[in-house]
PDB file of C-alpha atoms in Angstrom:
ATOM      1  CA  MET H   1     -10.509  69.691  -9.646  1.00  0.00           C
ATOM      2  CA  ALA H   2      -9.880  65.926  -8.855  1.00  0.00           C
ATOM      3  CA  ASP H   3     -10.398  63.602 -11.333  1.00  0.00           C
ATOM      4  CA  GLU H   4     -12.308  61.079  -8.982  1.00  0.00           C
ATOM      5  CA  GLN H   5     -15.082  64.017  -8.613  1.00  0.00           C
ATOM      6  CA  ASP H   6     -15.723  64.449 -12.329  1.00  0.00           C
ATOM      7  CA  LEU H   7     -16.306  60.822 -14.009  1.00  0.00           C
ATOM      8  CA  LEU H   8     -17.016  61.200 -17.469  1.00  0.00           C
ATOM      9  CA  LEU H   9     -18.263  59.269 -20.196  1.00  0.00           C
ATOM     10  CA  PRO H  10     -15.765  58.400 -22.896  1.00  0.00           C
ATOM     11  CA  ILE H  11     -15.226  61.596 -25.365  1.00  0.00           C
ATOM     12  CA  ALA H  12     -15.433  59.037 -28.322  1.00  0.00           C
ATOM     13  CA  ASN H  13     -18.610  58.030 -27.548  1.00  0.00           C
ATOM     14  CA  VAL H  14     -20.021  61.330 -26.923  1.00  0.00           C
ATOM     15  CA  GLY H  15     -18.487  62.888 -30.086  1.00  0.00           C
ATOM     16  CA  ARG H  16     -20.177  60.034 -31.950  1.00  0.00           C
ATOM     17  CA  ILE H  17     -23.770  61.164 -30.806  1.00  0.00           C
ATOM     18  CA  MET H  18     -22.966  64.273 -31.274  1.00  0.00           C
ATOM     19  CA  LYS H  19     -22.043  63.857 -34.907  1.00  0.00           C
ATOM     20  CA  GLN H  20     -24.841  61.459 -35.578  1.00  0.00           C
ATOM     21  CA  ILE H  21     -27.275  64.525 -34.743  1.00  0.00           C
ATOM     22  CA  LEU H  22     -25.411  67.126 -36.979  1.00  0.00           C
ATOM     23  CA  PRO H  23     -25.134  67.790 -40.699  1.00  0.00           C
ATOM     24  CA  PRO H  24     -22.168  65.887 -42.242  1.00  0.00           C
ATOM     25  CA  ASN H  25     -20.428  69.066 -42.871  1.00  0.00           C
ATOM     26  CA  ALA H  26     -20.489  70.128 -39.236  1.00  0.00           C
ATOM     27  CA  LYS H  27     -17.627  70.154 -37.149  1.00  0.00           C
ATOM     28  CA  VAL H  28     -17.074  69.842 -33.596  1.00  0.00           C
ATOM     29  CA  SER H  29     -14.308  71.617 -31.481  1.00  0.00           C
ATOM     30  CA  LYS H  30     -12.578  69.238 -28.866  1.00  0.00           C
ATOM     31  CA  GLU H  31     -13.423  71.595 -26.144  1.00  0.00           C
ATOM     32  CA  ALA H  32     -16.815  71.463 -26.962  1.00  0.00           C
ATOM     33  CA  LYS H  33     -17.030  67.625 -26.721  1.00  0.00           C
ATOM     34  CA  GLU H  34     -15.576  67.962 -23.450  1.00  0.00           C
ATOM     35  CA  THR H  35     -18.108  70.638 -22.272  1.00  0.00           C
ATOM     36  CA  VAL H  36     -20.760  68.458 -23.004  1.00  0.00           C
ATOM     37  CA  GLN H  37     -19.041  65.279 -21.786  1.00  0.00           C
ATOM     38  CA  GLU H  38     -19.485  67.080 -18.276  1.00  0.00           C
ATOM     39  CA  CYS H  39     -22.546  68.264 -19.065  1.00  0.00           C
ATOM     40  CA  VAL H  40     -23.791  64.605 -19.214  1.00  0.00           C
ATOM     41  CA  SER H  41     -22.158  63.760 -16.175  1.00  0.00           C
ATOM     42  CA  GLU H  42     -23.827  66.458 -14.293  1.00  0.00           C
ATOM     43  CA  PHE H  43     -27.446  65.235 -16.222  1.00  0.00           C
ATOM     44  CA  VAL H  44     -26.909  61.934 -14.641  1.00  0.00           C
ATOM     45  CA  LYS H  45     -25.931  62.955 -11.349  1.00  0.00           C
ATOM     46  CA  PHE H  46     -28.850  65.498 -11.441  1.00  0.00           C
ATOM     47  CA  VAL H  47     -31.572  62.906 -12.207  1.00  0.00           C
ATOM     48  CA  THR H  48     -30.294  60.167 -10.123  1.00  0.00           C
ATOM     49  CA  GLY H  49     -30.420  62.428  -7.317  1.00  0.00           C
ATOM     50  CA  GLU H  50     -34.190  63.245  -7.672  1.00  0.00           C
ATOM     51  CA  ALA H  51     -34.995  59.507  -8.325  1.00  0.00           C
ATOM     52  CA  SER H  52     -32.758  59.000  -5.232  1.00  0.00           C
ATOM     53  CA  ASP H  53     -34.563  61.337  -3.297  1.00  0.00           C
ATOM     54  CA  LYS H  54     -38.033  59.631  -3.909  1.00  0.00           C
ATOM     55  CA  CYS H  55     -36.879  56.156  -3.359  1.00  0.00           C
ATOM     56  CA  ARG H  56     -35.632  57.524   0.144  1.00  0.00           C
ATOM     57  CA  LYS H  57     -38.959  59.427   1.026  1.00  0.00           C
ATOM     58  CA  GLU H  58     -40.748  55.745   0.155  1.00  0.00           C
ATOM     59  CA  ASN H  59     -38.360  53.975   1.968  1.00  0.00           C
ATOM     60  CA  ARG H  60     -37.026  52.060  -0.909  1.00  0.00           C
ATOM     61  CA  ARG H  61     -33.147  51.117  -1.290  1.00  0.00           C
ATOM     62  CA  THR H  62     -33.182  50.337  -4.910  1.00  0.00           C
ATOM     63  CA  VAL H  63     -33.092  53.110  -7.484  1.00  0.00           C
ATOM     64  CA  THR H  64     -35.034  51.652 -10.266  1.00  0.00           C
ATOM     65  CA  ALA H  65     -35.564  52.274 -14.353  1.00  0.00           C
ATOM     66  CA  ASP H  66     -38.910  53.473 -13.438  1.00  0.00           C
ATOM     67  CA  ASP H  67     -37.730  56.109 -10.848  1.00  0.00           C
ATOM     68  CA  ILE H  68     -35.368  57.533 -13.481  1.00  0.00           C
ATOM     69  CA  CYS H  69     -38.277  57.767 -16.066  1.00  0.00           C
ATOM     70  CA  TRP H  70     -40.168  59.599 -13.040  1.00  0.00           C
ATOM     71  CA  ALA H  71     -37.606  61.951 -12.324  1.00  0.00           C
ATOM     72  CA  LEU H  72     -36.774  62.873 -15.846  1.00  0.00           C
ATOM     73  CA  SER H  73     -40.502  63.994 -16.123  1.00  0.00           C
ATOM     74  CA  ALA H  74     -40.061  65.814 -12.607  1.00  0.00           C
ATOM     75  CA  LEU H  75     -37.083  67.698 -13.924  1.00  0.00           C
ATOM     76  CA  GLY H  76     -38.835  68.974 -17.038  1.00  0.00           C
ATOM     77  CA  PHE H  77     -37.313  66.501 -19.527  1.00  0.00           C
ATOM     78  CA  ASP H  78     -41.008  65.567 -20.712  1.00  0.00           C
ATOM     79  CA  ASP H  79     -40.093  64.676 -24.116  1.00  0.00           C
ATOM     80  CA  HIS H  80     -37.215  62.258 -23.113  1.00  0.00           C
ATOM     81  CA  ALA H  81     -39.246  61.036 -20.500  1.00  0.00           C
ATOM     82  CA  GLU H  82     -42.131  59.741 -23.169  1.00  0.00           C
ATOM     83  CA  ALA H  83     -39.423  58.252 -25.271  1.00  0.00           C
ATOM     84  CA  ILE H  84     -37.654  56.700 -22.209  1.00  0.00           C
ATOM     85  CA  VAL H  85     -40.872  54.908 -20.780  1.00  0.00           C
ATOM     86  CA  ARG H  86     -41.704  53.308 -24.314  1.00  0.00           C
ATOM     87  CA  TYR H  87     -37.820  52.235 -24.421  1.00  0.00           C
ATOM     88  CA  LEU H  88     -38.304  50.769 -21.323  1.00  0.00           C
ATOM     89  CA  HIS H  89     -41.296  48.729 -22.181  1.00  0.00           C
ATOM     90  CA  LYS H  90     -39.523  47.575 -25.376  1.00  0.00           C
ATOM     91  CA  TYR H  91     -36.481  46.452 -23.592  1.00  0.00           C
ATOM     92  CA  ARG H  92     -38.591  44.629 -20.896  1.00  0.00           C
ATOM     93  CA  GLU H  93     -40.669  42.812 -23.845  1.00  0.00           C
ATOM     94  CA  PHE H  94     -37.203  41.880 -25.379  1.00  0.00           C
ATOM     95  CA  GLU H  95     -35.897  40.619 -22.586  1.00  0.00           C
ATOM     96  CA  ARG H  96     -38.876  38.583 -21.458  1.00  0.00           C
ATOM     97  CA  GLU H  97     -38.854  37.154 -25.143  1.00  0.00           C
ATOM     98  CA  ARG H  98     -35.340  36.528 -25.104  1.00  0.00           C
ATOM     99  CA  LEU H  99     -36.039  34.380 -21.643  1.00  0.00           C
ATOM    100  CA  ASN H 100     -38.643  32.296 -23.499  1.00  0.00           C
ATOM    101  CA  GLN H 101     -36.612  31.459 -26.086  1.00  0.00           C
ATOM    102  CA  ARG H 102     -33.846  30.396 -23.839  1.00  0.00           C
ATOM    103  CA  VAL H 103     -36.016  28.295 -21.907  1.00  0.00           C
ATOM    104  CA  GLN H 104     -37.059  27.016 -24.815  1.00  0.00           C
ATOM    105  CA  ASN H 105     -34.190  26.230 -26.284  1.00  0.00           C
ATOM    106  CA  GLU H 106     -33.086  24.360 -22.666  1.00  0.00           C
ATOM    107  CA  VAL H 107     -36.300  22.261 -22.974  1.00  0.00           C
ATOM    108  CA  ASP H 108     -35.515  21.054 -26.759  1.00  0.00           C
ATOM    109  CA  SER H 109     -32.073  20.234 -25.953  1.00  0.00           C
ATOM    110  CA  THR H 110     -33.142  18.435 -22.531  1.00  0.00           C
ATOM    111  CA  ARG H 111     -35.552  16.466 -25.005  1.00  0.00           C
ATOM    112  CA  THR H 112     -32.643  15.637 -27.355  1.00  0.00           C
ATOM    113  CA  LYS H 113     -30.444  14.498 -24.994  1.00  0.00           C
ATOM    114  CA  SER H 114     -33.073  11.835 -22.711  1.00  0.00           C
ATOM    115  CA  GLY H 115     -34.366   8.933 -24.708  1.00  0.00           C
ATOM    116  CA  ALA H 116     -37.293   8.893 -22.258  1.00  0.00           C
ATOM    117  CA  SER H 117     -40.640   7.404 -23.349  1.00  0.00           C
ATOM    118  CA  ASP H 118     -43.092   9.851 -22.093  1.00  0.00           C
ATOM    119  CA  TYR H 119     -42.639  13.626 -22.620  1.00  0.00           C
ATOM    120  CA  LYS H 120     -44.335  16.235 -23.470  1.00  0.00           C
ATOM    121  CA  CYS H 121     -43.457  19.640 -25.260  1.00  0.00           C
ATOM    122  CA  ILE H 122     -43.678  22.512 -22.691  1.00  0.00           C
ATOM    123  CA  GLN H 123     -44.087  25.722 -24.294  1.00  0.00           C
ATOM    124  CA  ALA H 124     -42.490  28.134 -21.670  1.00  0.00           C
ATOM    125  CA  GLY H 125     -44.107  31.513 -20.949  1.00  0.00           C
ATOM    126  CA  LYS H 126     -47.183  33.087 -22.993  1.00  0.00           C
ATOM    127  CA  GLN H 127     -48.034  32.627 -26.855  1.00  0.00           C
ATOM    128  CA  THR H 128     -45.737  34.905 -28.795  1.00  0.00           C
ATOM    129  CA  GLU H 129     -46.174  35.892 -32.452  1.00  0.00           C
ATOM    130  CA  THR H 130     -43.010  34.419 -33.662  1.00  0.00           C
ATOM    131  CA  PRO H 131     -43.187  31.386 -35.336  1.00  0.00           C
ATOM    132  CA  THR H 132     -41.968  28.296 -33.346  1.00  0.00           C
ATOM    133  CA  PRO H 133     -39.676  25.962 -34.457  1.00  0.00           C
ATOM    134  CA  LEU H 134     -40.826  22.631 -35.898  1.00  0.00           C
ATOM    135  CA  LEU H 135     -41.367  20.059 -32.950  1.00  0.00           C
ATOM    136  CA  LEU H 136     -41.570  16.400 -32.652  1.00  0.00           C
ATOM    137  CA  PHE H 137     -43.061  14.574 -29.674  1.00  0.00           C
ATOM    138  CA  LYS H 138     -43.099  11.280 -28.893  1.00  0.00           C
ATOM    139  CA  VAL H 139     -46.245   9.892 -27.136  1.00  0.00           C
ATOM    140  CA  THR H 140     -46.666   6.739 -25.560  1.00  0.00           C
ATOM    141  CA  ASP H 141     -50.353   4.934 -24.983  1.00  0.00           C
ATOM    142  CA  GLN H 142     -51.656   3.156 -22.356  1.00  0.00           C
ATOM    143  CA  ASN H 143     -50.292  -0.063 -24.410  1.00  0.00           C
ATOM    144  CA  GLY H 144     -46.852   0.851 -24.339  1.00  0.00           C
ATOM    145  CA  SER H 145     -46.811   1.637 -27.881  1.00  0.00           C
ATOM    146  CA  SER H 146     -45.339   5.081 -29.159  1.00  0.00           C
ATOM    147  CA  SER H 147     -45.517   6.957 -32.236  1.00  0.00           C
ATOM    148  CA  PHE H 148     -44.198  10.303 -33.348  1.00  0.00           C
ATOM    149  CA  THR H 149     -46.362  13.043 -34.108  1.00  0.00           C
ATOM    150  CA  LYS H 150     -45.347  16.288 -35.811  1.00  0.00           C
ATOM    151  CA  LEU H 151     -46.362  19.487 -34.029  1.00  0.00           C
ATOM    152  CA  SER H 152     -46.179  22.242 -36.718  1.00  0.00           C
TER     153      SER H 152
ATOM    154  CA  MET N   1     -30.483  31.841 -32.583  1.00  0.00           C
ATOM    155  CA  ARG N   2     -30.824  35.508 -31.652  1.00  0.00           C
ATOM    156  CA  GLN N   3     -33.112  37.669 -33.824  1.00  0.00           C
ATOM    157  CA  ALA N   4     -33.007  40.866 -34.620  1.00  0.00           C
ATOM    158  CA  GLY N   5     -35.790  42.532 -33.104  1.00  0.00           C
ATOM    159  CA  MET N   6     -37.132  45.809 -31.826  1.00  0.00           C
ATOM    160  CA  TYR N   7     -34.710  46.397 -29.530  1.00  0.00           C
ATOM    161  CA  SER N   8     -32.074  46.378 -32.012  1.00  0.00           C
ATOM    162  CA  GLY N   9     -34.337  48.802 -34.198  1.00  0.00           C
ATOM    163  CA  ILE N  10     -34.801  51.337 -31.222  1.00  0.00           C
ATOM    164  CA  LEU N  11     -30.840  51.301 -30.563  1.00  0.00           C
ATOM    165  CA  ASN N  12     -30.631  52.651 -33.986  1.00  0.00           C
ATOM    166  CA  GLY N  13     -27.045  51.298 -35.432  1.00  0.00           C
ATOM    167  CA  GLY N  14     -25.415  50.586 -32.237  1.00  0.00           C
ATOM    168  CA  MET N  15     -23.254  47.384 -32.228  1.00  0.00           C
ATOM    169  CA  SER N  16     -24.775  44.177 -31.883  1.00  0.00           C
ATOM    170  CA  GLY N  17     -23.103  41.650 -29.830  1.00  0.00           C
ATOM    171  CA  ARG N  18     -23.539  39.718 -26.587  1.00  0.00           C
ATOM    172  CA  THR N  19     -23.172  42.856 -24.491  1.00  0.00           C
ATOM    173  CA  GLY N  20     -25.880  44.573 -25.766  1.00  0.00           C
ATOM    174  CA  PRO N  21     -26.006  47.237 -28.543  1.00  0.00           C
ATOM    175  CA  HIS N  22     -25.425  50.518 -26.205  1.00  0.00           C
ATOM    176  CA  LEU N  23     -23.856  53.644 -27.420  1.00  0.00           C
ATOM    177  CA  LEU N  24     -22.411  54.483 -23.768  1.00  0.00           C
ATOM    178  CA  PRO N  25     -20.495  52.140 -21.372  1.00  0.00           C
ATOM    179  CA  LEU N  26     -22.858  50.916 -18.629  1.00  0.00           C
ATOM    180  CA  ALA N  27     -20.485  50.685 -15.946  1.00  0.00           C
ATOM    181  CA  ARG N  28     -19.487  54.127 -16.254  1.00  0.00           C
ATOM    182  CA  ILE N  29     -22.617  55.351 -16.152  1.00  0.00           C
ATOM    183  CA  LYS N  30     -23.418  53.010 -12.686  1.00  0.00           C
ATOM    184  CA  LYS N  31     -20.238  54.833 -11.451  1.00  0.00           C
ATOM    185  CA  ILE N  32     -21.492  58.120 -12.314  1.00  0.00           C
ATOM    186  CA  MET N  33     -24.943  57.574 -10.618  1.00  0.00           C
ATOM    187  CA  LYS N  34     -23.513  56.322  -7.627  1.00  0.00           C
ATOM    188  CA  ARG N  35     -21.376  59.361  -7.068  1.00  0.00           C
ATOM    189  CA  SER N  36     -24.307  61.413  -7.353  1.00  0.00           C
ATOM    190  CA  GLY N  37     -24.885  61.103  -3.719  1.00  0.00           C
ATOM    191  CA  GLU N  38     -24.244  58.995  -0.401  1.00  0.00           C
ATOM    192  CA  ASP N  39     -27.781  57.711  -0.480  1.00  0.00           C
ATOM    193  CA  VAL N  40     -27.299  55.945  -3.979  1.00  0.00           C
ATOM    194  CA  LYS N  41     -26.445  52.662  -2.772  1.00  0.00           C
ATOM    195  CA  MET N  42     -28.476  50.150  -4.996  1.00  0.00           C
ATOM    196  CA  ILE N  43     -29.119  50.313  -8.736  1.00  0.00           C
ATOM    197  CA  SER N  44     -31.708  48.211 -10.552  1.00  0.00           C
ATOM    198  CA  GLY N  45     -29.979  46.506 -13.525  1.00  0.00           C
ATOM    199  CA  GLU N  46     -32.297  48.488 -15.808  1.00  0.00           C
ATOM    200  CA  ALA N  47     -31.317  51.794 -14.396  1.00  0.00           C
ATOM    201  CA  PRO N  48     -28.106  52.191 -16.441  1.00  0.00           C
ATOM    202  CA  ILE N  49     -29.949  51.053 -19.623  1.00  0.00           C
ATOM    203  CA  ILE N  50     -32.488  53.339 -19.233  1.00  0.00           C
ATOM    204  CA  PHE N  51     -29.741  56.189 -18.808  1.00  0.00           C
ATOM    205  CA  SER N  52     -27.641  55.193 -21.705  1.00  0.00           C
ATOM    206  CA  LYS N  53     -30.591  55.755 -24.124  1.00  0.00           C
ATOM    207  CA  ALA N  54     -31.429  59.425 -21.905  1.00  0.00           C
ATOM    208  CA  CYS N  55     -27.843  60.327 -21.903  1.00  0.00           C
ATOM    209  CA  GLU N  56     -28.229  59.750 -25.864  1.00  0.00           C
ATOM    210  CA  LEU N  57     -31.078  62.113 -25.933  1.00  0.00           C
ATOM    211  CA  PHE N  58     -29.706  64.774 -23.726  1.00  0.00           C
ATOM    212  CA  ILE N  59     -26.625  64.819 -25.983  1.00  0.00           C
ATOM    213  CA  GLU N  60     -28.670  65.125 -29.044  1.00  0.00           C
ATOM    214  CA  GLU N  61     -30.887  67.901 -27.792  1.00  0.00           C
ATOM    215  CA  LEU N  62     -27.955  70.026 -26.305  1.00  0.00           C
ATOM    216  CA  THR N  63     -26.359  69.420 -29.293  1.00  0.00           C
ATOM    217  CA  GLN N  64     -28.903  70.760 -31.731  1.00  0.00           C
ATOM    218  CA  ARG N  65     -29.521  73.831 -29.688  1.00  0.00           C
ATOM    219  CA  SER N  66     -25.822  74.695 -29.578  1.00  0.00           C
ATOM    220  CA  TRP N  67     -25.731  73.896 -33.354  1.00  0.00           C
ATOM    221  CA  LYS N  68     -28.283  76.895 -33.995  1.00  0.00           C
ATOM    222  CA  VAL N  69     -26.172  79.145 -32.099  1.00  0.00           C
ATOM    223  CA  THR N  70     -22.991  77.867 -34.168  1.00  0.00           C
ATOM    224  CA  LEU N  71     -25.409  78.659 -37.360  1.00  0.00           C
ATOM    225  CA  GLN N  72     -26.590  82.152 -36.187  1.00  0.00           C
ATOM    226  CA  GLY N  73     -22.932  82.759 -35.752  1.00  0.00           C
ATOM    227  CA  LYS N  74     -22.660  81.389 -39.513  1.00  0.00           C
ATOM    228  CA  ARG N  75     -19.696  79.291 -38.626  1.00  0.00           C
ATOM    229  CA  ARG N  76     -19.393  75.540 -39.229  1.00  0.00           C
ATOM    230  CA  THR N  77     -17.515  74.322 -36.363  1.00  0.00           C
ATOM    231  CA  LEU N  78     -19.371  74.097 -32.895  1.00  0.00           C
ATOM    232  CA  HIS N  79     -17.111  75.623 -29.910  1.00  0.00           C
ATOM    233  CA  LYS N  80     -17.907  75.381 -26.287  1.00  0.00           C
ATOM    234  CA  GLU N  81     -19.155  78.912 -26.292  1.00  0.00           C
ATOM    235  CA  ASP N  82     -22.007  77.695 -28.321  1.00  0.00           C
ATOM    236  CA  VAL N  83     -22.871  74.973 -25.958  1.00  0.00           C
ATOM    237  CA  ALA N  84     -22.776  77.480 -23.173  1.00  0.00           C
ATOM    238  CA  SER N  85     -25.190  79.718 -24.857  1.00  0.00           C
ATOM    239  CA  ALA N  86     -27.573  76.766 -25.414  1.00  0.00           C
ATOM    240  CA  VAL N  87     -27.557  76.184 -21.562  1.00  0.00           C
ATOM    241  CA  ILE N  88     -28.250  79.517 -20.724  1.00  0.00           C
ATOM    242  CA  ALA N  89     -30.760  80.070 -23.074  1.00  0.00           C
ATOM    243  CA  THR N  90     -32.904  76.898 -22.233  1.00  0.00           C
ATOM    244  CA  ASP N  91     -34.819  76.606 -18.681  1.00  0.00           C
ATOM    245  CA  VAL N  92     -34.146  72.976 -18.450  1.00  0.00           C
ATOM    246  CA  PHE N  93     -30.521  73.180 -18.452  1.00  0.00           C
ATOM    247  CA  ASP N  94     -30.262  75.504 -15.668  1.00  0.00           C
ATOM    248  CA  PHE N  95     -28.526  73.130 -13.759  1.00  0.00           C
ATOM    249  CA  LEU N  96     -25.771  73.222 -16.159  1.00  0.00           C
ATOM    250  CA  VAL N  97     -25.174  76.937 -15.587  1.00  0.00           C
ATOM    251  CA  ASN N  98     -22.279  76.230 -13.236  1.00  0.00           C
ATOM    252  CA  VAL N  99     -20.551  73.502 -15.440  1.00  0.00           C
ATOM    253  CA  VAL N 100     -20.451  75.610 -18.559  1.00  0.00           C
ATOM    254  CA  SER N 101     -19.223  78.790 -16.341  1.00  0.00           C
ATOM    255  CA  GLU N 102     -16.175  76.540 -15.126  1.00  0.00           C
ATOM    256  CA  SER N 103     -15.111  75.262 -18.597  1.00  0.00           C
ATOM    257  CA  GLY N 104     -14.182  79.010 -18.805  1.00  0.00           C
ATOM    258  CA  ALA N 105     -16.555  79.825 -21.635  1.00  0.00           C
ATOM    259  CA  ASN N 106     -17.507  83.590 -21.693  1.00  0.00           C
ATOM    260  CA  SER N 107     -20.969  84.115 -21.567  1.00  0.00           C
ATOM    261  CA  GLU N 108     -22.120  86.882 -24.239  1.00  0.00           C
ATOM    262  CA  ASP N 109     -23.736  90.059 -23.278  1.00  0.00           C
ATOM    263  CA  THR N 110     -26.904  89.268 -25.042  1.00  0.00           C
ATOM    264  CA  PRO N 111     -27.866  85.492 -24.829  1.00  0.00           C
ATOM    265  CA  VAL N 112     -29.548  84.163 -27.674  1.00  0.00           C
ATOM    266  CA  VAL N 113     -33.283  83.549 -26.505  1.00  0.00           C
ATOM    267  CA  MET N 114     -34.601  80.466 -27.949  1.00  0.00           C
ATOM    268  CA  GLU N 115     -37.988  78.760 -27.188  1.00  0.00           C
ATOM    269  CA  ARG N 116     -37.793  75.786 -25.096  1.00  0.00           C
TER     270      ARG N 116
END
């Protein structure tokens, strides 16, 4: 059995997840952890294979997270599929928020760097429920006089 | 400033850090995915992240079922034979039958029957 064939996830990580679900007094033999390691690799290959088949039939080249969700359901891991779909949505939402925050931070830093007269506060992305930090923007009217307005 | 949000909550105690709070290494998962077949060439960035969670759930289910066998044997140490029994008794784990056989685990004469 070549090692290359059986690429495994680290036994420490696998063992940790197993211990998480077991009662505190439970013990797990090293061989049991190794067996579960092999099972997880097989699981990944099995589900990926199914997802990959779907992509091929649909003439797509990239296996996506949605394909994985579909494959989980198709192979009988219904409970997992539901939880994973929810997880995927939360992850995408989190990434969107993070991106919005990053764009906002870049806008803020641009504002402080430039001493320009006319600028607007740009709110990137859609409105979120998280409170935005205190913002100041400078308004210049037609006569050229400027004032600071606080936007809370 | 990075806020702890729903994402951290879902991952339940994983390490938080710049690489992301995952319990399993994403690069390794991606390598295993690529080994599943010649057709698998391109994998989206999200796929290993999803698999990290799916593998966690899979390990948990397999462990729970194996533990039931351990308890039925009135033991407190989970052995590979318990994993083998759990695999044999669960329909959805049919694809693992060869894996547990190759491990050298002897299947019991009367496998424990468990409901899925």
